[in-house]
Short mmCIF file of C-alpha atoms in Angstrom, two decimals:
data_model
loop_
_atom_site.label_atom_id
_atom_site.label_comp_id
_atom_site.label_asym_id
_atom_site.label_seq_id
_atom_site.Cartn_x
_atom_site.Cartn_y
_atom_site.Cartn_z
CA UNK A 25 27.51 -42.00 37.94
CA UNK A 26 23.88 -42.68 37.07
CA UNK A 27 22.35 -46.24 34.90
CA UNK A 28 19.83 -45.60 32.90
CA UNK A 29 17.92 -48.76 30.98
CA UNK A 30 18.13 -46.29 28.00
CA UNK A 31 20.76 -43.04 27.41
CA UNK A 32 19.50 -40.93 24.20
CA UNK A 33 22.68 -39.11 23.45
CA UNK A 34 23.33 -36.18 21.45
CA UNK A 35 20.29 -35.01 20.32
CA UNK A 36 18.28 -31.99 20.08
CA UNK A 37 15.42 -31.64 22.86
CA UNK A 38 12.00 -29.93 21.86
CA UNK A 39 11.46 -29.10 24.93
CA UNK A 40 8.06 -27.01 26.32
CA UNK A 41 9.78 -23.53 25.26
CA UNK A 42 13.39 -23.98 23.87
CA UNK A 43 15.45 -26.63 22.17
CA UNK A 44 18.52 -27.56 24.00
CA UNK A 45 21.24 -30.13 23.32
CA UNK A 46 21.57 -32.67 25.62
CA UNK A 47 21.79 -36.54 26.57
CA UNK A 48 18.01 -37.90 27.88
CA UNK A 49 18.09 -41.05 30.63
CA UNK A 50 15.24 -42.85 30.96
CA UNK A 51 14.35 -45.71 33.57
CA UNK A 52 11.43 -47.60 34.21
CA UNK A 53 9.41 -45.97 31.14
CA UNK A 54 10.01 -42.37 32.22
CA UNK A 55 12.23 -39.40 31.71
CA UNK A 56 14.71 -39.82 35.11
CA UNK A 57 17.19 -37.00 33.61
CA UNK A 58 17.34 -34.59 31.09
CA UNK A 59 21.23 -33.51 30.71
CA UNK A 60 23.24 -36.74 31.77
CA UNK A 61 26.54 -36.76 32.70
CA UNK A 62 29.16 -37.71 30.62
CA UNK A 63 30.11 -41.00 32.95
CA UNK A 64 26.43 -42.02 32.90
CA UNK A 65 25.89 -45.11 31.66
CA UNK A 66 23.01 -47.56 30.18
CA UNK A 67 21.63 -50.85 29.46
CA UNK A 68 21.04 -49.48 25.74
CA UNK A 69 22.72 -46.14 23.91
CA UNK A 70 21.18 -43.91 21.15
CA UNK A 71 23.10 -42.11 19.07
CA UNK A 72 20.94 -38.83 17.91
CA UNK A 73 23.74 -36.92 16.60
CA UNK A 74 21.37 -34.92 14.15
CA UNK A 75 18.31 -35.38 15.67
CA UNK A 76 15.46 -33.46 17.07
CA UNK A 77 13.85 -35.40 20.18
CA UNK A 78 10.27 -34.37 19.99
CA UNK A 79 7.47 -35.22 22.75
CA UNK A 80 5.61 -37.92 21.04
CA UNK A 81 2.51 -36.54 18.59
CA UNK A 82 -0.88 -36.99 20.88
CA UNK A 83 -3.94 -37.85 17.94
CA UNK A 84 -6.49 -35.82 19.17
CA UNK A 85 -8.95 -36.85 16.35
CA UNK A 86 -8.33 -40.56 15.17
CA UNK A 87 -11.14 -42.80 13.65
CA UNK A 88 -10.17 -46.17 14.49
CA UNK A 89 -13.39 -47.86 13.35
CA UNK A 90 -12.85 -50.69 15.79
CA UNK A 91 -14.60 -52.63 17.00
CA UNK A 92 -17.64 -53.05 14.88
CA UNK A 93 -18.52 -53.94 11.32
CA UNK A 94 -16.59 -51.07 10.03
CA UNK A 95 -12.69 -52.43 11.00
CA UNK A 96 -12.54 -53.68 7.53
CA UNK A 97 -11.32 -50.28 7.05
CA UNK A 98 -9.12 -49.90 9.89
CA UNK A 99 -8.51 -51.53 13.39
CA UNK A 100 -6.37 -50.84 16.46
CA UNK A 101 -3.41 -53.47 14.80
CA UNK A 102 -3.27 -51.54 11.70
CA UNK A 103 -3.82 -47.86 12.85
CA UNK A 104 -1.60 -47.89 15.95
CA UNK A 105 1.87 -49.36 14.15
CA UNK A 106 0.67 -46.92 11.01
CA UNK A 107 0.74 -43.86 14.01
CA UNK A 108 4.15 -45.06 15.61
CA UNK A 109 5.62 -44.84 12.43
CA UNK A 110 3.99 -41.13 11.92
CA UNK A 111 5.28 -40.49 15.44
CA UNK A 112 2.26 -40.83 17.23
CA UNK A 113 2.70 -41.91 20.78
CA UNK A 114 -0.93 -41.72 21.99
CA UNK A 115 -4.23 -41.92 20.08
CA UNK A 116 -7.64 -40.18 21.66
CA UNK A 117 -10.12 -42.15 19.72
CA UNK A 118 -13.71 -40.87 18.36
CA UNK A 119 -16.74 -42.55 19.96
CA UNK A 120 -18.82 -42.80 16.78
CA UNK A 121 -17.98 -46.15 16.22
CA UNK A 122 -20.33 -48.88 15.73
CA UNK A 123 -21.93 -49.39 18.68
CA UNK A 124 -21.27 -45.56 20.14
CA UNK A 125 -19.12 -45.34 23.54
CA UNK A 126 -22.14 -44.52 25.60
CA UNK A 127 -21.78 -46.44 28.58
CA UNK A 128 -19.19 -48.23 30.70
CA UNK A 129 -19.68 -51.64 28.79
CA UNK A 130 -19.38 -49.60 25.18
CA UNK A 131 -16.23 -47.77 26.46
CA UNK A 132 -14.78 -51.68 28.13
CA UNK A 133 -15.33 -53.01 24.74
CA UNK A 134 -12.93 -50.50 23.06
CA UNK A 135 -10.61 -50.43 25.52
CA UNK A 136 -10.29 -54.25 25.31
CA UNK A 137 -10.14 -54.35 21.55
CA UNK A 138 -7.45 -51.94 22.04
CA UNK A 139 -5.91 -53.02 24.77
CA UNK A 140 -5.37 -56.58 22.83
CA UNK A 141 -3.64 -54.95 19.76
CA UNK A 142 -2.13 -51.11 19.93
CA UNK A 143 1.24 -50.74 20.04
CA UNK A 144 0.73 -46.74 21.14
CA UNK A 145 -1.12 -45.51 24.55
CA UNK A 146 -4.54 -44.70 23.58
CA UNK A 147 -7.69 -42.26 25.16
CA UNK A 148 -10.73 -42.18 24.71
CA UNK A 149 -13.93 -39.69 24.03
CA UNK A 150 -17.43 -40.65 24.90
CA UNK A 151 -20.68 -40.17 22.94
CA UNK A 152 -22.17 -36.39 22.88
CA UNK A 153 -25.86 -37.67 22.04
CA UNK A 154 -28.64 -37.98 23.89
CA UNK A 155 -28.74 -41.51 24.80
CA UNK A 156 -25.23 -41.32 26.63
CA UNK A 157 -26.62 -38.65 28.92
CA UNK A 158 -27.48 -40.38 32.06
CA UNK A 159 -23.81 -42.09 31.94
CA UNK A 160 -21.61 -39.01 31.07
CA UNK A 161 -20.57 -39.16 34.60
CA UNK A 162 -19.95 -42.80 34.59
CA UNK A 163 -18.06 -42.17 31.66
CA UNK A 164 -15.95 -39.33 33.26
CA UNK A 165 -15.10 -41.12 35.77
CA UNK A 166 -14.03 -44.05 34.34
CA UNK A 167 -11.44 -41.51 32.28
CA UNK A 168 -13.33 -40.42 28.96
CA UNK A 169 -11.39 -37.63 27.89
CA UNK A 170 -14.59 -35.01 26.59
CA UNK A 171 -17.51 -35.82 24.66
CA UNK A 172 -18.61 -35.33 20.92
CA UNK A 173 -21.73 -34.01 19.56
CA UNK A 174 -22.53 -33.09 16.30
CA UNK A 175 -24.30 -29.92 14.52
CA UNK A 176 -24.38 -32.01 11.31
CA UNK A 177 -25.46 -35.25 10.04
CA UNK A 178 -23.45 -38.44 11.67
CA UNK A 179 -25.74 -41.19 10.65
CA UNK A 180 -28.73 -42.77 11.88
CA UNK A 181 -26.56 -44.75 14.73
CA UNK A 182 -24.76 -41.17 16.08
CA UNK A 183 -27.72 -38.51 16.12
CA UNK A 184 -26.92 -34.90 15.78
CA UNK A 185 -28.12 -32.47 18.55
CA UNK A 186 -30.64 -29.04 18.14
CA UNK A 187 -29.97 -26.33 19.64
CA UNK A 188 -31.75 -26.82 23.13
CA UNK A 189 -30.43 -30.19 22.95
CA UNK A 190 -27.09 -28.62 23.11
CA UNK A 191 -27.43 -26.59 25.81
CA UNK A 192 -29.11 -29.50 27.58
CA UNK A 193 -25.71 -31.73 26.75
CA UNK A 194 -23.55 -28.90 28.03
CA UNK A 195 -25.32 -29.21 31.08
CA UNK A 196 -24.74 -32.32 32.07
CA UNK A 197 -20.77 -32.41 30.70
CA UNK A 198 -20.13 -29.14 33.16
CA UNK A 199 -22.09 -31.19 36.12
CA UNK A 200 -19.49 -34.04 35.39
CA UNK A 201 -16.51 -32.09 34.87
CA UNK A 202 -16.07 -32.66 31.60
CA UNK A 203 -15.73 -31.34 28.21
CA UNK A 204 -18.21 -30.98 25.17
CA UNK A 205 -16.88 -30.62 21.62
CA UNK A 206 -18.34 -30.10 18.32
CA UNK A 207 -18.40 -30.95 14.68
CA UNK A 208 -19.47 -27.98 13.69
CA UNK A 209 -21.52 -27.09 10.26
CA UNK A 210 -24.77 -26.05 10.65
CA UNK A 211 -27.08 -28.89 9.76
CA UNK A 212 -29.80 -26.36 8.06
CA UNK A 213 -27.80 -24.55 5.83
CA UNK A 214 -25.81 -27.70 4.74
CA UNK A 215 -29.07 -29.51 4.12
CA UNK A 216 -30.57 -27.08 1.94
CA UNK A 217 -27.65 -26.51 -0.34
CA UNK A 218 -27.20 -29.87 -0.68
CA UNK A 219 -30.78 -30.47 -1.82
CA UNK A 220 -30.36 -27.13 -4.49
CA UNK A 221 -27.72 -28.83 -5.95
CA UNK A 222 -29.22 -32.25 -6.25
CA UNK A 223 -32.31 -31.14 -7.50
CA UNK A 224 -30.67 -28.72 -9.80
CA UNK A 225 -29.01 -32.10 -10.96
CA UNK A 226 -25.28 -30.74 -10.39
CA UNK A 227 -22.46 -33.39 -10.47
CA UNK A 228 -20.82 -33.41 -7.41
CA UNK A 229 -17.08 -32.00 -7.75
CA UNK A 230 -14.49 -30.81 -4.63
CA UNK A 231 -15.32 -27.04 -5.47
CA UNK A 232 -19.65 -27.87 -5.27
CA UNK A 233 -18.35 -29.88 -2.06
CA UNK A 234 -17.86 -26.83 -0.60
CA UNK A 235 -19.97 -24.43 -1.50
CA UNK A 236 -22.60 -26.75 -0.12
CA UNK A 237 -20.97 -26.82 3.16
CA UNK A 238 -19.49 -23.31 2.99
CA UNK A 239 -17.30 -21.10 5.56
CA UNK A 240 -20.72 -19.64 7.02
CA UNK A 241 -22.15 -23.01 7.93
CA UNK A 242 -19.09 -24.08 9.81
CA UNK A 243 -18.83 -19.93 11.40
CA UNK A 244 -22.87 -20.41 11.93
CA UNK A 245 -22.29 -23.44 14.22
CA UNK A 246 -19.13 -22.06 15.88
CA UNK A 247 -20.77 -19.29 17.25
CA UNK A 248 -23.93 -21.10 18.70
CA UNK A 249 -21.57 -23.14 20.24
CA UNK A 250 -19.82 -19.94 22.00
CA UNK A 251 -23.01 -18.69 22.78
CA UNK A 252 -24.37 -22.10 24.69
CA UNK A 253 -21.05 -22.18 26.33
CA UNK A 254 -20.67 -19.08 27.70
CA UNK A 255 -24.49 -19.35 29.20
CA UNK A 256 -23.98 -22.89 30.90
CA UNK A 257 -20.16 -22.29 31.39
CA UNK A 258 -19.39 -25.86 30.12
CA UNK A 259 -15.75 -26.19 28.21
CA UNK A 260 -16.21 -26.85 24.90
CA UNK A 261 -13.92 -27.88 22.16
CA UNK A 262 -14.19 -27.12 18.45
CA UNK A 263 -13.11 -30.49 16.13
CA UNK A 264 -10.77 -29.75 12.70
CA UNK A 265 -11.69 -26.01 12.22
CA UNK A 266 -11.45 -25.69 8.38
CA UNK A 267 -11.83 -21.52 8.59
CA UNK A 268 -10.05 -18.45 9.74
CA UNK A 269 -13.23 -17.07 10.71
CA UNK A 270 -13.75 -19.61 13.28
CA UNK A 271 -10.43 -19.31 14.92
CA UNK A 272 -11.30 -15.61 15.40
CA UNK A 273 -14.45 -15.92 16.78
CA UNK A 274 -12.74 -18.78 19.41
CA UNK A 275 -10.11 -15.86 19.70
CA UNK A 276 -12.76 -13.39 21.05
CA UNK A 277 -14.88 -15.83 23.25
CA UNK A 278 -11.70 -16.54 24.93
CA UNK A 279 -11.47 -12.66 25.76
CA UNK A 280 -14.66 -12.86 27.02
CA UNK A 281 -14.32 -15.57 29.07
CA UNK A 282 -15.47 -18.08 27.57
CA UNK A 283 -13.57 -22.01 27.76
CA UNK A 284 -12.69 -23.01 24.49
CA UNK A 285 -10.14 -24.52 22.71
CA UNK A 286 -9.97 -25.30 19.17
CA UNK A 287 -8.47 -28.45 16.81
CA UNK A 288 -7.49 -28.06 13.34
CA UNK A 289 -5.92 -30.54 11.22
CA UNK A 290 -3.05 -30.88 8.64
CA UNK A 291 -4.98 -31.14 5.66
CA UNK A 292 -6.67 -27.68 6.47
CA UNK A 293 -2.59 -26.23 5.80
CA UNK A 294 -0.99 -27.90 3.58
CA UNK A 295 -4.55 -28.76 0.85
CA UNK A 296 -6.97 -26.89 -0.60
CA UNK A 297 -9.78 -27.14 -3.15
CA UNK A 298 -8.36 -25.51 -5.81
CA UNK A 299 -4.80 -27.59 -5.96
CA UNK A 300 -6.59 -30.99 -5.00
CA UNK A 301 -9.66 -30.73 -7.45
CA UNK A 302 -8.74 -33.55 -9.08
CA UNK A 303 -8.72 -35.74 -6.62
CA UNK A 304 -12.23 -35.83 -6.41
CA UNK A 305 -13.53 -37.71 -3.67
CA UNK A 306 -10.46 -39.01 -2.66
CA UNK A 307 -9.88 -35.14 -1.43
CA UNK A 308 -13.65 -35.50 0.19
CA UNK A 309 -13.86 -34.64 3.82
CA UNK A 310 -16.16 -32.46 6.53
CA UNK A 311 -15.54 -30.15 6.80
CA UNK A 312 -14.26 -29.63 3.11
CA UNK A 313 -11.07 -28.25 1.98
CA UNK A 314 -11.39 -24.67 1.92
CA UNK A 315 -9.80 -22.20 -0.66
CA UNK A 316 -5.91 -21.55 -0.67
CA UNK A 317 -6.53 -17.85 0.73
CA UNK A 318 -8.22 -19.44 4.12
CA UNK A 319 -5.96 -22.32 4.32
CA UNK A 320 -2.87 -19.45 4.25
CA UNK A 321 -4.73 -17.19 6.69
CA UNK A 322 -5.00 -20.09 8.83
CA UNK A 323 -1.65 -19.95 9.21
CA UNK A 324 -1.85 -16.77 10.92
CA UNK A 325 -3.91 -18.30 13.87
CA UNK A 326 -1.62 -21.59 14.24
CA UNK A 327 1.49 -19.18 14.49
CA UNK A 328 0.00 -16.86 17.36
CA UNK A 329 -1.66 -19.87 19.30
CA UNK A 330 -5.10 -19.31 18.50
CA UNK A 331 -5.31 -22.69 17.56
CA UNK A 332 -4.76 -25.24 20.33
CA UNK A 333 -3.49 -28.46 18.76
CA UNK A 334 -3.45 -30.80 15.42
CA UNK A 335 -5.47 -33.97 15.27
CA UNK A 336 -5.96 -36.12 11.97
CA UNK A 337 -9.26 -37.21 11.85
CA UNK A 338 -7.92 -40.20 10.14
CA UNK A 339 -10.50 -41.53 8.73
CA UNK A 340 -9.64 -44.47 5.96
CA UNK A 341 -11.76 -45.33 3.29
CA UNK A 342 -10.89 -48.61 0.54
CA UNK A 343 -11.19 -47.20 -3.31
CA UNK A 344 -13.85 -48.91 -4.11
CA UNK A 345 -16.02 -46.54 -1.27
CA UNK A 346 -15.22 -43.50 -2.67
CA UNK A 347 -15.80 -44.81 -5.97
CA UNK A 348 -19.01 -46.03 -6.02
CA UNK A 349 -20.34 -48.12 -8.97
CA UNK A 350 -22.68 -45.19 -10.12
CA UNK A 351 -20.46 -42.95 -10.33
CA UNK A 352 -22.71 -40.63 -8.32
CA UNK A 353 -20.04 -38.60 -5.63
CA UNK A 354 -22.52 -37.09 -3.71
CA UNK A 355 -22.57 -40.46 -1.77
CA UNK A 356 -19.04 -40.99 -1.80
CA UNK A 357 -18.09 -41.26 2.38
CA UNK A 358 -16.15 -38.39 3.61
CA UNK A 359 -12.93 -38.71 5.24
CA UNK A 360 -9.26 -39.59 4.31
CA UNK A 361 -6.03 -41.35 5.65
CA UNK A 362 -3.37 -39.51 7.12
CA UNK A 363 -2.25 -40.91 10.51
CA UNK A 364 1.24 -41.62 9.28
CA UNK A 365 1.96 -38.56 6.79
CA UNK A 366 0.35 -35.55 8.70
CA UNK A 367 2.77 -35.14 11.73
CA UNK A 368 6.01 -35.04 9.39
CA UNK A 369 4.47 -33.29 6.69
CA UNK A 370 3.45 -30.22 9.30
CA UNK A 371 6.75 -30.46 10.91
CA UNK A 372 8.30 -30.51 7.25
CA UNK A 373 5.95 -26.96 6.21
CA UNK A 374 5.51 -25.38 10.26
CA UNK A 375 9.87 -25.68 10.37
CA UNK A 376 10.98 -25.15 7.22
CA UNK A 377 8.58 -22.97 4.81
CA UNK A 378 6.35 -21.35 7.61
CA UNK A 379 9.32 -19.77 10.53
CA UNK A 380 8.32 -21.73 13.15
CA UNK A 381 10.46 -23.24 16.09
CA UNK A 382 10.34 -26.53 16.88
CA UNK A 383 8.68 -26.33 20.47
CA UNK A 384 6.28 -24.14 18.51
CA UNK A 385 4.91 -26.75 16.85
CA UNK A 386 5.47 -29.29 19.61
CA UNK A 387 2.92 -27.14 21.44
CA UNK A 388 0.09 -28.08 18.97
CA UNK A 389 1.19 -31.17 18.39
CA UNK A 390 1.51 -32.76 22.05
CA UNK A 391 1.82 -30.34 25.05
CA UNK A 392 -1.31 -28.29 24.34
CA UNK A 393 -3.69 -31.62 23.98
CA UNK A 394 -2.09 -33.19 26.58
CA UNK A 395 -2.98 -30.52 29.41
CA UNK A 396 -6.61 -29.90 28.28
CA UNK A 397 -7.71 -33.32 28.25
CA UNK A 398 -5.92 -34.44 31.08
CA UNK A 399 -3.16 -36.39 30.81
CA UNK A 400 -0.61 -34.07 31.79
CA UNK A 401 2.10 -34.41 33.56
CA UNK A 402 1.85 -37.83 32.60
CA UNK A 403 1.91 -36.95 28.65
CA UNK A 404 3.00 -34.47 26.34
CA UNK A 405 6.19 -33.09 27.14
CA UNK A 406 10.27 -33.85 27.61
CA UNK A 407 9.87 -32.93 30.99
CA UNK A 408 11.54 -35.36 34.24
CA UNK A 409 9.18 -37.63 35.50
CA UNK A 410 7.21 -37.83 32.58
CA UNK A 411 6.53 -40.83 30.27
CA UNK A 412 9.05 -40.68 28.00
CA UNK A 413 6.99 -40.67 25.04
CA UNK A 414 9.25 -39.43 22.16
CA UNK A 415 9.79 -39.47 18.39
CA UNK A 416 13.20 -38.71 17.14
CA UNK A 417 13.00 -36.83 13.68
CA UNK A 418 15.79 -36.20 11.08
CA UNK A 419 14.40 -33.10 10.02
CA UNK A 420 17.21 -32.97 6.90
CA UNK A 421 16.30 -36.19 5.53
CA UNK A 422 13.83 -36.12 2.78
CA UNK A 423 11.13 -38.91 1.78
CA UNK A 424 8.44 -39.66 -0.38
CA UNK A 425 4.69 -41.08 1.09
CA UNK A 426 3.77 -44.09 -0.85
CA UNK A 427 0.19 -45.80 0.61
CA UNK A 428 2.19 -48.83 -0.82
CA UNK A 429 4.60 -48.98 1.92
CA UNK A 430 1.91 -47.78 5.07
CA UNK A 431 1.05 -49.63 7.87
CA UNK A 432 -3.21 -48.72 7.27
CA UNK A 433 -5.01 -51.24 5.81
CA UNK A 434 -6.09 -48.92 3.32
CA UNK A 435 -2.99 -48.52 0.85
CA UNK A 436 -4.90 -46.94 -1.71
CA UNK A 437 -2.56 -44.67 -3.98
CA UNK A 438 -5.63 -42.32 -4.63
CA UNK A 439 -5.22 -39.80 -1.51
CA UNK A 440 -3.54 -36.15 -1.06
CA UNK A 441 -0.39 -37.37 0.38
CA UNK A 442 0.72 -39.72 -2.05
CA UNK A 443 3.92 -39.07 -3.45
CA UNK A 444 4.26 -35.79 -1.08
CA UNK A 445 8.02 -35.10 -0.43
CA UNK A 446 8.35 -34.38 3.15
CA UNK A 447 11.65 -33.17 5.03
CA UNK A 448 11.25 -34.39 8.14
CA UNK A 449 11.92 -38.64 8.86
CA UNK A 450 10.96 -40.30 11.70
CA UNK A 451 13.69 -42.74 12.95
CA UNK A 452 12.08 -43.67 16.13
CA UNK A 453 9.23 -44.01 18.20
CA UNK A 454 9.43 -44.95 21.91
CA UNK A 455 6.34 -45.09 23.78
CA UNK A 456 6.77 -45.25 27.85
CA UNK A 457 10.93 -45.72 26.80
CA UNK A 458 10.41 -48.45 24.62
CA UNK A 459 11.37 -48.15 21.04
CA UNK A 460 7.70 -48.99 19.21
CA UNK A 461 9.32 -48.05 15.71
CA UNK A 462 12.95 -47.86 14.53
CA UNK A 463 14.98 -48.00 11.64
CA UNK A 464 11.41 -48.56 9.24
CA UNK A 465 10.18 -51.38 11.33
CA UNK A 466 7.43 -52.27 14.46
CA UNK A 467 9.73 -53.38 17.40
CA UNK A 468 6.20 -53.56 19.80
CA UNK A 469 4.62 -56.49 20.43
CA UNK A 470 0.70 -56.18 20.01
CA UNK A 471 -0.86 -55.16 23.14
CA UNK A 472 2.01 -52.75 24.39
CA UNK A 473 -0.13 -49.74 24.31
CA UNK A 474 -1.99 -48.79 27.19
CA UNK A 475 -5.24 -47.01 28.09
CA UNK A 476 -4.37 -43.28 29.50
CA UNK A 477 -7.50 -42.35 31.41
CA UNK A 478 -7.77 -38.75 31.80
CA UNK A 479 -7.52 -37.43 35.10
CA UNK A 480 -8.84 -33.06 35.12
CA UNK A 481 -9.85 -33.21 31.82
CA UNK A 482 -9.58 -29.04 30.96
CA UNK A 483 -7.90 -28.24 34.09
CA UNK A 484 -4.90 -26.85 32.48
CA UNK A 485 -6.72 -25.47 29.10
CA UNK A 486 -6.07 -22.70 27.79
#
């Protein structure tokens, strides 16, 4: 007879390749035994008759905007409960905050303003600009997961890089071990458009969103990427792919050799331009929602594993900044909320509407992330020895998303996901064993999550 200090019985395990029913022990915030014995016993006993037991969701794209000026909109308090409840176990947060994570004391900043507040384990990327380039190695080594440059505008505060700038970047991630990723949209193309439009005195709408910032700027910048990686053989990473045409040309890189993996995110499935145009600039993001015929074909790469993993790139905005007081959308901020409605709302359309199998979607959702940037074993899978990081989901209960009842500080009723009817609940969130969310409620005090520092960043990519 084993004791466990917690026996999940009954459930469904998404494991790495399969789903298989059986009881889960956990001791000392790790998986001890997958299949307990029927005399086994524990300090605590959950039912799961019903449930699927899912590796925890790992964020690969969250916007935390804390610290800084900016945590009005969100900060670690807010976001982290708002992921336990989407079944996020582990955030890996953006570095354009306010000041950048370009150094060791930017990066001990965030991880004590995290440290003092999350509820979830949390990453971290570093800065891809230029200024961070004599401490990428510091940086590495202190656990940064990769490091994010930009093709397109970020802001005065987060430059974006040229082309021999890139290359130059690359160079110095590869020397430290590391990975590079991308926003990618050409900066060029997206410029000029922008101005046509302007001075043509167009009124911004979703559809002008993005034919200013169409498929060929975001393609453009994919494939200088590819190129630049496969001469300085640095991995790179492409951020929330918005096109078909991208995944394919990541799909044929990879045949060639190249290291590359590729993010997308929920809203590129399940939105599009034409069924969201009202929303205006409440459906505003970069890169924009695409048409419904690329978000279907999208599909196609998901299914077949072209595409690596899911992040959110959660990125809250308050009404009254995407409403400004002109009315004038073209300087509406891009970027929407989603940390707690894009997990269950891609488990809800991946399961049930698109054929695939749980672990299928587990895959993108945890175990891919996990092993490219590093925190494998450790993270992303039901696997013995492993955190046990886990979100149990009834996926035959339905619900409605109401920003009224989320954790975010921004609960504004405006955004795609309000009043969405998902099929998939989650009843519980247990970070390193411990039951974070349950039964629609935080059970974490602040300050339970813990910095993961990634240890081979891409050493078990793709």
């Amino acid at each position: 007879m084993e004791r466990y200090d917690l026996l999940i019985k009954n459930g469904t395990l998404v494991l790495e390749d399969c789903c298989r029913q059986a009881d889960l022990g956990i001791r000392d915030g790790r998986i001890a035994k997958i299949g307990c014995g029927p005399s086994d016993q524990a300090e605590r006993v959950m039912d799961a008759t019903g449930i699927h037991v899912f590796p925890g969701a790992i964020d690969t794209h969250c916007h935390t905007m804390d610290p800084g000026s900016l945590s009005f909109r969100e900060d670690w308090a807010s976001v982290s409960r708002a992921a336990a409840s989407g079944g996020f176990t582990c955030l890996i947060d953006m570095p354009n905050i306010d000041p950048p994570i370009v150094n060791l004391e930017t990066l001990e900043f965030k991880k004590e303003t995290a440290g003092n507040t999350s509820v979830v384990d949390f990453a971290f990327w570093g800065a891809g600009i230029l200024r961070a380039a004599s401490h990428v190695g510091e940086l590495r080594r202190a656990g940064c997961a990769a490091f994010k440059a930009f093709t397109s505008d970020a802001g005065p505060s987060y430059p974006s890089l040229g082309n021999q700038e890139i290359v130059d970047m690359m160079e110095v991630v590869r020397e430290a071990g590391g990975i590079m990723a991308f926003h990618a949209e050409d900066l060029e193309i997206v410029t000029e458009l922008t101005r046509r439009a302007v001075e043509a005195g167009r009124s911004w709408n979703l559809r002008l969103h993005e034919q200013v910032r169409p498929y060929y700027a975001e393609l453009q910048a994919i494939q200088s990427i590819l190129l630049f990686a496969a001469h300085t053989g640095c991995p790179v990473h492409i951020c929330h792919l918005s096109i078909p045409e991208g995944a394919q040309a990541v799909r044929e890189a990879r045949e060639r050799g190249v290291d590359v993996t590729v993010e997308s995110c929920a809203h590129y499935f399940l939105f599009n331009y034409e069924d969201q145009y009202n929303l205006g600039p409440f459906a505003k993001i970069m890169p924009p929602l695409r048409s419904r015929e690329r978000s279907d074909r999208l599909w196609d790469y998901l299914k077949c594993g072209a595409i690596d993993y899911l992040g959110t790139d959660h990125g809250p905005y308050p009404e009254h900044e995407k409403m400004p007081a002109d009315h004038n959308y073209w300087n509406s901020p891009g970027g929407a909320p989603s940390i707690d409605a894009a997990w269950p709302s891609m488990l809800d359309e991946a399961i049930h509407r698109r054929g695939m199998k749980p672990w299928e979607i587990a895959r993108v959702t945890s175990l891919n992330a996990a092993r490219r940037f590093g925190l494998y074993p450790q993270k992303g899978s039901i696997r013995e020895g492993a955190d046990a990081d886990l979100a149990l989901v009834n996926l035959d209960e339905t619900w409605t998303y109401s920003a009224e009842h989320s954790l975010c500080k921004t609960k504004c009723p405006r955004y795609a996901y309000e009043g969405r009817s998902i099929q998939a609940k989650v009843t519980a969130t247990l970070v390193r064993g411990t039951p974070v969310w349950e039964n629609g409620q935080i059970r974490a005090e602040s300050g339970y999550g813990r910095f993961v520092p990634s240890k081979t960043a891409g050493g078990e990519g793709k």
